[in-house]
CSV table of C-alpha atoms in Angstrom, one decimal:
chain,number,residue,atom,x,y,z
R,1,UNK,CA,0.2,-6.5,-25.6
R,2,UNK,CA,-2.4,-9.0,-26.4
R,3,UNK,CA,-0.6,-11.9,-24.8
R,4,UNK,CA,0.0,-9.8,-21.7
R,5,UNK,CA,-3.7,-8.8,-21.4
R,6,UNK,CA,-4.8,-12.4,-21.8
R,7,UNK,CA,-2.3,-13.6,-19.3
R,8,UNK,CA,-3.6,-11.0,-16.7
R,9,UNK,CA,-7.2,-12.1,-17.3
R,10,UNK,CA,-6.1,-15.8,-17.0
R,11,UNK,CA,-4.4,-15.2,-13.7
R,12,UNK,CA,-7.6,-13.5,-12.3
R,13,UNK,CA,-9.8,-16.3,-13.4
R,14,UNK,CA,-7.5,-18.9,-11.9
R,15,UNK,CA,-7.5,-17.1,-8.6
R,16,UNK,CA,-11.2,-16.9,-8.5
R,17,UNK,CA,-11.7,-20.6,-9.6
R,18,UNK,CA,-9.2,-21.9,-7.0
R,19,UNK,CA,-11.0,-20.0,-4.2
R,20,UNK,CA,-14.6,-21.1,-5.2
R,21,UNK,CA,-13.6,-24.7,-5.8
R,22,UNK,CA,-12.2,-24.9,-2.3
R,23,UNK,CA,-15.3,-23.1,-0.9
R,24,UNK,CA,-17.7,-25.6,-2.6
R,25,UNK,CA,-15.7,-28.4,-1.1
R,26,UNK,CA,-16.1,-26.9,2.3
R,27,UNK,CA,-19.8,-26.3,1.9
R,28,UNK,CA,-20.3,-30.0,1.1
R,29,UNK,CA,-18.0,-31.5,3.7
R,30,UNK,CA,-17.7,-28.8,6.5
R,31,UNK,CA,-14.3,-30.2,7.2
R,32,UNK,CA,-11.0,-28.5,6.1
R,33,UNK,CA,-9.1,-31.8,6.1
R,34,UNK,CA,-11.7,-33.4,3.8
R,35,UNK,CA,-11.8,-30.3,1.7
R,36,UNK,CA,-8.1,-30.1,1.3
R,37,UNK,CA,-8.0,-33.8,0.0
R,38,UNK,CA,-10.8,-33.2,-2.4
R,39,UNK,CA,-9.1,-30.0,-3.6
R,40,UNK,CA,-5.8,-31.8,-4.5
R,41,UNK,CA,-7.7,-34.7,-6.0
R,42,UNK,CA,-9.8,-32.4,-8.3
R,43,UNK,CA,-6.6,-31.0,-9.8
R,44,UNK,CA,-4.7,-34.3,-9.8
R,45,UNK,CA,-4.0,-34.4,-13.7
R,46,UNK,CA,-2.5,-31.0,-13.7
R,47,UNK,CA,-0.6,-31.7,-10.4
R,48,UNK,CA,0.8,-34.9,-11.9
R,49,UNK,CA,1.9,-33.2,-15.2
R,50,UNK,CA,3.5,-30.3,-13.2
R,51,UNK,CA,5.6,-32.4,-11.0
R,52,UNK,CA,6.6,-34.9,-13.8
R,53,UNK,CA,7.9,-32.0,-16.0
R,54,UNK,CA,9.7,-30.5,-12.9
R,55,UNK,CA,11.5,-33.8,-12.2
R,56,UNK,CA,12.3,-34.5,-15.8
R,57,UNK,CA,13.9,-31.1,-16.6
R,58,UNK,CA,15.8,-31.3,-13.3
R,59,UNK,CA,17.4,-34.6,-14.4
R,60,UNK,CA,18.2,-33.0,-17.8
R,61,UNK,CA,20.0,-30.1,-16.1
R,62,UNK,CA,21.9,-32.5,-13.7
R,63,UNK,CA,20.1,-31.2,-10.6
R,64,UNK,CA,19.4,-33.8,-7.9
R,65,UNK,CA,15.8,-34.2,-7.3
R,66,UNK,CA,13.9,-36.5,-4.8
R,67,UNK,CA,10.3,-37.2,-4.3
R,68,UNK,CA,8.6,-36.0,-1.1
R,69,UNK,CA,5.1,-37.4,-1.5
R,70,UNK,CA,3.0,-37.0,1.6
R,71,UNK,CA,-0.6,-36.7,2.6
R,72,UNK,CA,-1.8,-33.0,2.3
R,73,UNK,CA,-2.3,-31.3,5.6
R,74,UNK,CA,-5.5,-29.5,6.4
R,75,UNK,CA,-5.3,-25.9,5.1
R,76,UNK,CA,-7.7,-22.9,5.0
R,77,UNK,CA,-6.0,-21.3,2.0
R,78,UNK,CA,-7.2,-22.1,-1.6
R,79,UNK,CA,-3.7,-22.7,-2.9
R,80,UNK,CA,-2.0,-25.8,-4.2
R,81,UNK,CA,1.4,-26.5,-2.5
R,82,UNK,CA,3.2,-28.2,-5.3
R,83,UNK,CA,6.2,-29.5,-3.4
R,84,UNK,CA,6.1,-33.1,-4.1
R,85,UNK,CA,9.5,-33.0,-5.8
R,86,UNK,CA,12.4,-31.4,-3.9
R,87,UNK,CA,15.6,-30.0,-5.6
R,88,UNK,CA,19.0,-30.0,-4.0
R,89,UNK,CA,20.3,-26.7,-2.7
R,90,UNK,CA,23.2,-26.5,-5.0
R,91,UNK,CA,21.0,-25.7,-8.0
R,92,UNK,CA,21.9,-22.2,-9.1
R,93,UNK,CA,19.2,-19.4,-9.8
R,94,UNK,CA,19.5,-19.9,-13.6
R,95,UNK,CA,18.9,-23.6,-13.5
R,96,UNK,CA,16.2,-23.2,-10.9
R,97,UNK,CA,14.4,-20.8,-13.2
R,98,UNK,CA,14.6,-23.1,-16.1
R,99,UNK,CA,13.2,-26.0,-14.0
R,100,UNK,CA,10.4,-23.7,-12.7
R,101,UNK,CA,9.5,-22.6,-16.2
R,102,UNK,CA,9.3,-26.3,-17.5
R,103,UNK,CA,5.7,-26.9,-16.3
R,104,UNK,CA,4.5,-23.8,-18.1
R,105,UNK,CA,6.1,-24.8,-21.5
R,106,UNK,CA,4.8,-28.4,-21.1
R,107,UNK,CA,1.3,-27.2,-20.1
R,108,UNK,CA,0.9,-24.9,-23.1
R,109,UNK,CA,2.1,-27.6,-25.4
R,110,UNK,CA,-0.3,-30.1,-24.1
R,111,UNK,CA,-3.2,-27.6,-24.1
R,112,UNK,CA,-2.4,-26.7,-27.7
R,113,UNK,CA,-2.3,-30.4,-28.9
R,114,UNK,CA,-5.6,-31.3,-27.2
R,115,UNK,CA,-7.4,-28.1,-28.3
R,116,UNK,CA,-6.4,-28.4,-32.0
R,117,UNK,CA,-6.2,-32.1,-32.6
R,118,UNK,CA,-8.9,-33.5,-30.3
R,119,UNK,CA,-11.4,-30.7,-29.7
R,120,UNK,CA,-10.8,-28.8,-33.0
R,121,UNK,CA,-11.0,-25.3,-31.6
R,122,UNK,CA,-9.8,-23.8,-34.9
R,123,UNK,CA,-13.1,-24.8,-36.6
R,124,UNK,CA,-15.0,-23.5,-33.6
R,125,UNK,CA,-13.5,-20.0,-33.6
R,126,UNK,CA,-13.8,-19.9,-37.4
R,127,UNK,CA,-17.5,-20.4,-37.2
R,128,UNK,CA,-18.0,-17.9,-34.3
R,129,UNK,CA,-16.0,-15.3,-36.2
R,130,UNK,CA,-18.8,-14.9,-38.7
R,131,UNK,CA,-21.1,-13.4,-36.1
R,132,UNK,CA,-24.4,-15.0,-37.0
R,133,UNK,CA,-26.5,-16.7,-34.2
R,134,UNK,CA,-27.0,-19.7,-36.3
R,135,UNK,CA,-23.3,-20.1,-36.8
R,136,UNK,CA,-22.7,-19.6,-33.1
R,137,UNK,CA,-25.2,-22.4,-32.2
R,138,UNK,CA,-23.7,-24.7,-34.9
R,139,UNK,CA,-20.2,-24.1,-33.5
R,140,UNK,CA,-21.2,-24.9,-30.0
R,141,UNK,CA,-23.1,-28.1,-31.2
R,142,UNK,CA,-20.0,-29.2,-33.2
R,143,UNK,CA,-17.7,-28.6,-30.2
R,144,UNK,CA,-19.8,-30.4,-27.7
R,145,UNK,CA,-20.4,-33.3,-30.0
R,146,UNK,CA,-16.7,-34.2,-29.9
R,147,UNK,CA,-16.0,-37.6,-28.4
R,148,UNK,CA,-15.3,-37.3,-24.7
R,149,UNK,CA,-15.6,-33.6,-24.8
R,150,UNK,CA,-16.2,-33.0,-21.1
R,151,UNK,CA,-13.4,-35.3,-20.2
R,152,UNK,CA,-10.8,-33.4,-22.3
R,153,UNK,CA,-12.3,-30.2,-21.1
R,154,UNK,CA,-11.7,-31.3,-17.5
R,155,UNK,CA,-8.1,-32.3,-18.3
R,156,UNK,CA,-7.5,-29.0,-20.1
R,157,UNK,CA,-8.9,-27.1,-17.1
R,158,UNK,CA,-6.7,-28.9,-14.5
R,159,UNK,CA,-3.6,-28.6,-16.6
R,160,UNK,CA,-4.0,-24.9,-17.4
R,161,UNK,CA,-4.8,-23.9,-13.8
R,162,UNK,CA,-1.6,-25.6,-12.4
R,163,UNK,CA,1.0,-24.8,-15.0
R,164,UNK,CA,1.6,-21.1,-14.3
R,165,UNK,CA,4.7,-20.6,-12.0
R,166,UNK,CA,5.4,-18.0,-9.3
R,167,UNK,CA,7.2,-15.0,-10.5
R,168,UNK,CA,9.6,-15.1,-7.6
R,169,UNK,CA,11.0,-18.4,-8.9
R,170,UNK,CA,11.9,-16.8,-12.2
R,171,UNK,CA,14.5,-14.4,-10.9
R,172,UNK,CA,17.3,-16.4,-12.6
R,173,UNK,CA,16.0,-15.4,-16.0
R,174,UNK,CA,17.1,-11.8,-15.5
R,175,UNK,CA,20.6,-12.9,-16.7
R,176,UNK,CA,19.2,-14.2,-20.0
R,177,UNK,CA,17.1,-11.1,-20.5
R,178,UNK,CA,20.1,-8.8,-19.9
R,179,UNK,CA,22.2,-10.8,-22.3
R,180,UNK,CA,19.5,-10.6,-25.0
R,181,UNK,CA,19.2,-6.8,-24.4
R,182,UNK,CA,23.0,-6.4,-24.7
R,183,UNK,CA,23.2,-8.5,-27.9
R,184,UNK,CA,20.4,-6.4,-29.5
R,185,UNK,CA,22.0,-3.2,-28.5
R,186,UNK,CA,25.4,-4.4,-30.0
R,187,UNK,CA,23.7,-5.4,-33.3
R,188,UNK,CA,21.9,-2.0,-33.5
R,189,UNK,CA,25.2,-0.2,-32.9
R,190,UNK,CA,26.9,-2.2,-35.7
R,191,UNK,CA,24.0,-1.3,-38.1
R,192,UNK,CA,22.5,-4.7,-38.7
R,193,UNK,CA,20.2,-4.7,-35.7
R,194,UNK,CA,17.1,-3.5,-37.5
R,195,UNK,CA,17.2,-6.3,-40.1
R,196,UNK,CA,17.9,-9.0,-37.4
R,197,UNK,CA,15.3,-7.8,-35.0
R,198,UNK,CA,12.6,-7.5,-37.7
R,199,UNK,CA,13.3,-11.0,-39.0
R,200,UNK,CA,13.2,-12.5,-35.5
R,201,UNK,CA,10.0,-10.6,-34.6
R,202,UNK,CA,8.2,-11.4,-37.8
R,203,UNK,CA,9.4,-15.0,-37.9
R,204,UNK,CA,9.6,-17.3,-34.9
R,205,UNK,CA,8.8,-14.8,-32.2
R,206,UNK,CA,5.6,-13.8,-34.0
R,207,UNK,CA,4.6,-17.4,-34.5
R,208,UNK,CA,5.2,-18.3,-30.9
R,209,UNK,CA,3.3,-15.2,-29.5
R,210,UNK,CA,0.4,-16.1,-31.8
R,211,UNK,CA,0.4,-19.7,-30.6
R,212,UNK,CA,0.5,-18.5,-27.0
R,213,UNK,CA,-2.3,-16.0,-27.5
R,214,UNK,CA,-4.5,-18.7,-29.1
R,215,UNK,CA,-3.7,-21.1,-26.2
R,216,UNK,CA,-4.6,-18.5,-23.6
R,217,UNK,CA,-7.8,-17.7,-25.4
R,218,UNK,CA,-8.8,-21.4,-25.3
R,219,UNK,CA,-8.0,-21.6,-21.6
R,220,UNK,CA,-10.0,-18.5,-20.8
R,221,UNK,CA,-13.0,-19.9,-22.7
R,222,UNK,CA,-12.8,-23.2,-20.7
R,223,UNK,CA,-12.4,-21.2,-17.5
R,224,UNK,CA,-15.5,-19.2,-18.2
R,225,UNK,CA,-17.5,-22.4,-18.7
R,226,UNK,CA,-16.4,-23.6,-15.3
R,227,UNK,CA,-17.2,-20.2,-13.7
R,228,UNK,CA,-20.8,-20.5,-14.8
R,229,UNK,CA,-21.0,-24.2,-13.6
R,230,UNK,CA,-19.3,-23.5,-10.4
R,231,UNK,CA,-21.3,-20.3,-9.6
R,232,UNK,CA,-24.5,-22.2,-10.2
R,233,UNK,CA,-23.5,-25.2,-7.9
R,234,UNK,CA,-22.3,-22.8,-5.1
R,235,UNK,CA,-25.5,-20.7,-5.2
R,236,UNK,CA,-27.7,-23.8,-5.0
R,237,UNK,CA,-25.9,-25.3,-2.1
R,238,UNK,CA,-26.0,-21.9,-0.2
R,239,UNK,CA,-29.7,-21.6,-0.8
R,240,UNK,CA,-30.5,-25.1,0.3
R,241,UNK,CA,-28.2,-25.2,3.4
R,242,UNK,CA,-28.2,-21.6,4.4
R,243,UNK,CA,-24.5,-21.8,5.0
R,244,UNK,CA,-21.8,-19.8,3.2
R,245,UNK,CA,-18.2,-18.7,3.5
R,246,UNK,CA,-15.9,-16.0,2.4
R,247,UNK,CA,-12.2,-15.4,2.1
R,248,UNK,CA,-10.5,-12.9,4.3
R,249,UNK,CA,-6.8,-12.2,3.8
R,250,UNK,CA,-6.6,-15.5,1.7
R,251,UNK,CA,-8.2,-17.7,4.4
R,252,UNK,CA,-11.7,-19.2,4.3
R,253,UNK,CA,-14.0,-17.9,7.0
R,254,UNK,CA,-17.3,-19.8,7.6
R,255,UNK,CA,-20.4,-17.6,7.8
R,256,UNK,CA,-24.1,-18.1,7.2
R,257,UNK,CA,-25.8,-16.6,4.2
R,258,UNK,CA,-27.7,-14.1,6.2
R,259,UNK,CA,-24.6,-12.9,8.0
R,260,UNK,CA,-22.8,-12.3,4.6
R,261,UNK,CA,-25.9,-10.5,3.3
R,262,UNK,CA,-25.9,-8.2,6.4
R,263,UNK,CA,-22.2,-7.6,6.2
R,264,UNK,CA,-22.5,-6.6,2.6
R,265,UNK,CA,-25.3,-4.2,3.4
R,266,UNK,CA,-23.2,-2.6,6.1
R,267,UNK,CA,-20.3,-2.2,3.9
R,268,UNK,CA,-22.5,-0.6,1.2
R,269,UNK,CA,-23.9,1.8,3.8
R,270,UNK,CA,-20.4,2.8,4.9
R,271,UNK,CA,-19.4,3.4,1.3
R,272,UNK,CA,-22.5,5.5,0.7
R,273,UNK,CA,-21.8,7.6,3.8
R,274,UNK,CA,-18.2,8.0,2.8
R,275,UNK,CA,-19.2,9.2,-0.7
R,276,UNK,CA,-21.8,11.7,0.8
R,277,UNK,CA,-19.3,13.1,3.2
R,278,UNK,CA,-16.8,13.6,0.4
R,279,UNK,CA,-19.4,15.3,-1.7
R,280,UNK,CA,-20.5,17.6,1.2
R,281,UNK,CA,-16.9,18.5,1.9
R,282,UNK,CA,-16.5,19.5,-1.8
R,283,UNK,CA,-19.6,21.6,-1.8
R,284,UNK,CA,-18.8,23.3,1.5
R,285,UNK,CA,-15.5,24.7,0.1
R,286,UNK,CA,-15.4,28.4,-0.8
R,287,UNK,CA,-15.4,29.1,-4.5
R,288,UNK,CA,-11.9,30.0,-5.7
R,289,UNK,CA,-10.7,31.4,-8.9
R,290,UNK,CA,-8.2,28.6,-9.0
R,291,UNK,CA,-10.9,26.0,-9.3
R,292,UNK,CA,-12.5,27.6,-12.3
R,293,UNK,CA,-11.5,26.5,-15.8
R,294,UNK,CA,-9.3,28.8,-17.7
R,295,UNK,CA,-11.4,30.8,-20.2
R,296,UNK,CA,-9.6,30.5,-23.5
R,297,UNK,CA,-11.4,32.5,-26.3
R,298,UNK,CA,-11.9,30.8,-29.6
R,299,UNK,CA,-10.4,32.0,-33.0
R,300,UNK,CA,-11.8,35.0,-34.7
R,301,UNK,CA,-15.3,34.3,-35.8
R,302,UNK,CA,-15.7,31.2,-33.6
R,303,UNK,CA,-16.2,32.8,-30.2
R,304,UNK,CA,-18.6,31.0,-27.9
R,305,UNK,CA,-22.1,32.4,-28.0
R,306,UNK,CA,-23.1,31.3,-24.5
R,307,UNK,CA,-20.9,32.6,-21.8
R,308,UNK,CA,-20.1,30.7,-18.6
R,309,UNK,CA,-21.7,32.0,-15.5
R,310,UNK,CA,-19.5,34.3,-13.4
R,311,UNK,CA,-18.7,33.6,-9.8
R,312,UNK,CA,-18.1,36.5,-7.5
R,313,UNK,CA,-16.0,35.8,-4.5
R,314,UNK,CA,-16.8,38.1,-1.6
R,315,UNK,CA,-14.8,38.3,1.6
R,316,UNK,CA,-16.3,37.2,4.8
R,317,UNK,CA,-18.2,39.8,6.9
R,318,UNK,CA,-16.3,41.0,9.9
R,319,UNK,CA,-18.3,41.4,13.1
R,320,UNK,CA,-19.3,45.0,13.8
R,321,UNK,CA,-17.9,46.8,16.8
R,322,UNK,CA,-20.3,47.6,19.7
R,323,UNK,CA,-21.0,51.3,20.3
R,324,UNK,CA,-21.8,53.0,23.7
R,325,UNK,CA,-20.5,52.6,27.1
R,326,UNK,CA,-19.2,49.2,28.0
R,327,UNK,CA,-21.0,47.6,30.9
R,328,UNK,CA,-18.8,47.3,34.0
R,329,UNK,CA,-18.9,43.7,34.6
R,330,UNK,CA,-15.7,43.7,36.8
R,331,UNK,CA,-16.0,42.1,40.1
R,332,UNK,CA,-14.4,43.4,43.2
R,333,UNK,CA,-12.6,41.5,45.8
R,334,UNK,CA,-14.6,39.4,48.2
R,335,UNK,CA,-15.1,41.2,51.6
R,336,UNK,CA,-14.9,39.3,54.9
R,337,UNK,CA,-17.8,40.3,57.1
R,338,UNK,CA,-17.7,40.4,60.9
R,339,UNK,CA,-15.9,42.4,63.6
R,340,UNK,CA,-12.3,42.1,64.6
R,341,UNK,CA,-11.5,41.4,68.3
R,342,UNK,CA,-8.1,42.1,69.8
R,343,UNK,CA,-6.3,39.5,71.7
R,344,UNK,CA,-5.7,40.4,75.3
R,345,UNK,CA,-2.3,38.8,75.5
R,346,UNK,CA,-1.1,40.6,72.5
R,347,UNK,CA,-2.3,44.0,74.1
R,348,UNK,CA,0.1,43.8,76.9
R,349,UNK,CA,3.0,46.2,76.7
R,350,UNK,CA,6.3,44.3,76.2
R,351,UNK,CA,9.0,44.9,78.7
R,352,UNK,CA,11.9,47.1,77.5
R,353,UNK,CA,15.1,45.3,77.7
R,354,UNK,CA,18.3,47.3,77.8
R,355,UNK,CA,21.0,46.1,75.3
R,356,UNK,CA,24.1,44.7,77.0
R,357,UNK,CA,27.2,47.0,77.3
R,358,UNK,CA,30.0,46.0,75.2
R,359,UNK,CA,33.3,45.1,76.9
R,360,UNK,CA,36.2,47.3,76.5
R,361,UNK,CA,38.2,44.5,74.7
R,362,UNK,CA,35.3,44.2,72.3
R,363,UNK,CA,35.4,48.0,71.8
R,364,UNK,CA,39.1,48.0,71.1
R,365,UNK,CA,38.6,45.1,68.6
R,366,UNK,CA,35.6,46.7,67.0
R,367,UNK,CA,37.3,50.0,66.2
R,368,UNK,CA,37.1,51.2,62.7
R,369,UNK,CA,40.2,50.5,60.6
R,370,UNK,CA,40.1,54.1,59.6
R,371,UNK,CA,41.3,55.2,63.1
R,372,UNK,CA,44.5,53.2,62.7
R,373,UNK,CA,45.3,54.3,59.2
R,374,UNK,CA,48.2,56.7,58.5
R,375,UNK,CA,47.1,60.4,58.4
R,376,UNK,CA,47.6,62.2,55.2
R,377,UNK,CA,50.6,64.5,55.2
R,378,UNK,CA,49.8,68.2,55.8
R,379,UNK,CA,51.8,71.3,55.2
R,380,UNK,CA,53.8,72.5,58.1
R,381,UNK,CA,53.7,76.1,59.6
R,382,UNK,CA,57.3,76.7,58.4
R,383,UNK,CA,56.4,75.9,54.8
R,384,UNK,CA,53.5,78.4,55.1
R,385,UNK,CA,55.8,81.0,56.5
R,386,UNK,CA,58.4,80.5,53.8
R,387,UNK,CA,55.8,80.7,51.1
R,388,UNK,CA,54.6,83.9,52.6
R,389,UNK,CA,58.1,85.4,52.5
R,390,UNK,CA,58.6,84.4,48.9
R,391,UNK,CA,55.4,86.1,48.0
R,392,UNK,CA,56.4,89.3,49.7
R,393,UNK,CA,59.8,89.3,47.7
R,394,UNK,CA,57.9,88.9,44.4
R,395,UNK,CA,55.6,91.7,45.4
R,396,UNK,CA,58.6,94.0,46.1
R,397,UNK,CA,60.3,93.2,42.8
R,398,UNK,CA,57.1,94.0,40.9
R,399,UNK,CA,56.9,97.4,42.7
């Protein structure tokens, strides 16, 4: 956890320092081409060690590497493009990850050697750890009195701010991490994992992490020194020239000191208005029982003496209905004023025209189909007479 926290802080300081070193170069030269050249020249010791370790490890792993040294092109981004050594495309992800990790290992080793053997940071931190002001001043005096202190500090600064690789180039190490995790799980399953893991963590891993944490602490201390120096130089140049610049989306944008001050004031006002609107929205909300804290009584004998103020939530008042007769505000149809006049031509009586008489052929063709239909059968007179005779015979039999 300590190493991780120091690494995050180191990355933040590195990002800030790269941007403001590039900004100071532009404030002095007002040219992106000249600023880019000075930017790469300032970090030349770190760039040289980075590319040298890159090329050396590539040769050890049998990966073809060729130099592509060329003059840096003008750029507006405060980022070192360390591509002076190109690798062949047949390098696998695992070997590429090892080659990319080489500058970090080399840089940490060189920083540790210079900090402990030449600058004696161990004695410096030992004196500071006591906490007395006299000891702190004595430690600073002892450190700065070292031969070529500022030269070695500059070399440490350039190496430490160019040695950290990009995380996207370390994807090949996932295979190694997976193998280590599988081996640890197998040892734990067998029953000897606890002893092996404890011995490894207490032994070489703990020593390596302690060394790495100490190295990161030294780098952070040196970076803070350069932050103070760089901030003072930048403020002095801006005050004298009246020019300034800022980074937007990673690119340097030239602005005057007054424009930056006004922009920051506008941004502060926008943030204040946004905060006020959020507070007003919270206050305008209706009180609800769900927003109140749950009242949990204390144990017997420890009930709270002061009770929280109660909040009564009342429903909204409904508008009262109007009484009395409702005014008739209905509007009738619009009337067309004036007098109607009759048209003389329309008053004339139309002539009666007799309809044409149909021809006989048309009458024959237009007859109803019912006239040509077969008439329904009817009872004949003989049947009626026969039925009447039968009725008379039945009547006689009954008598």
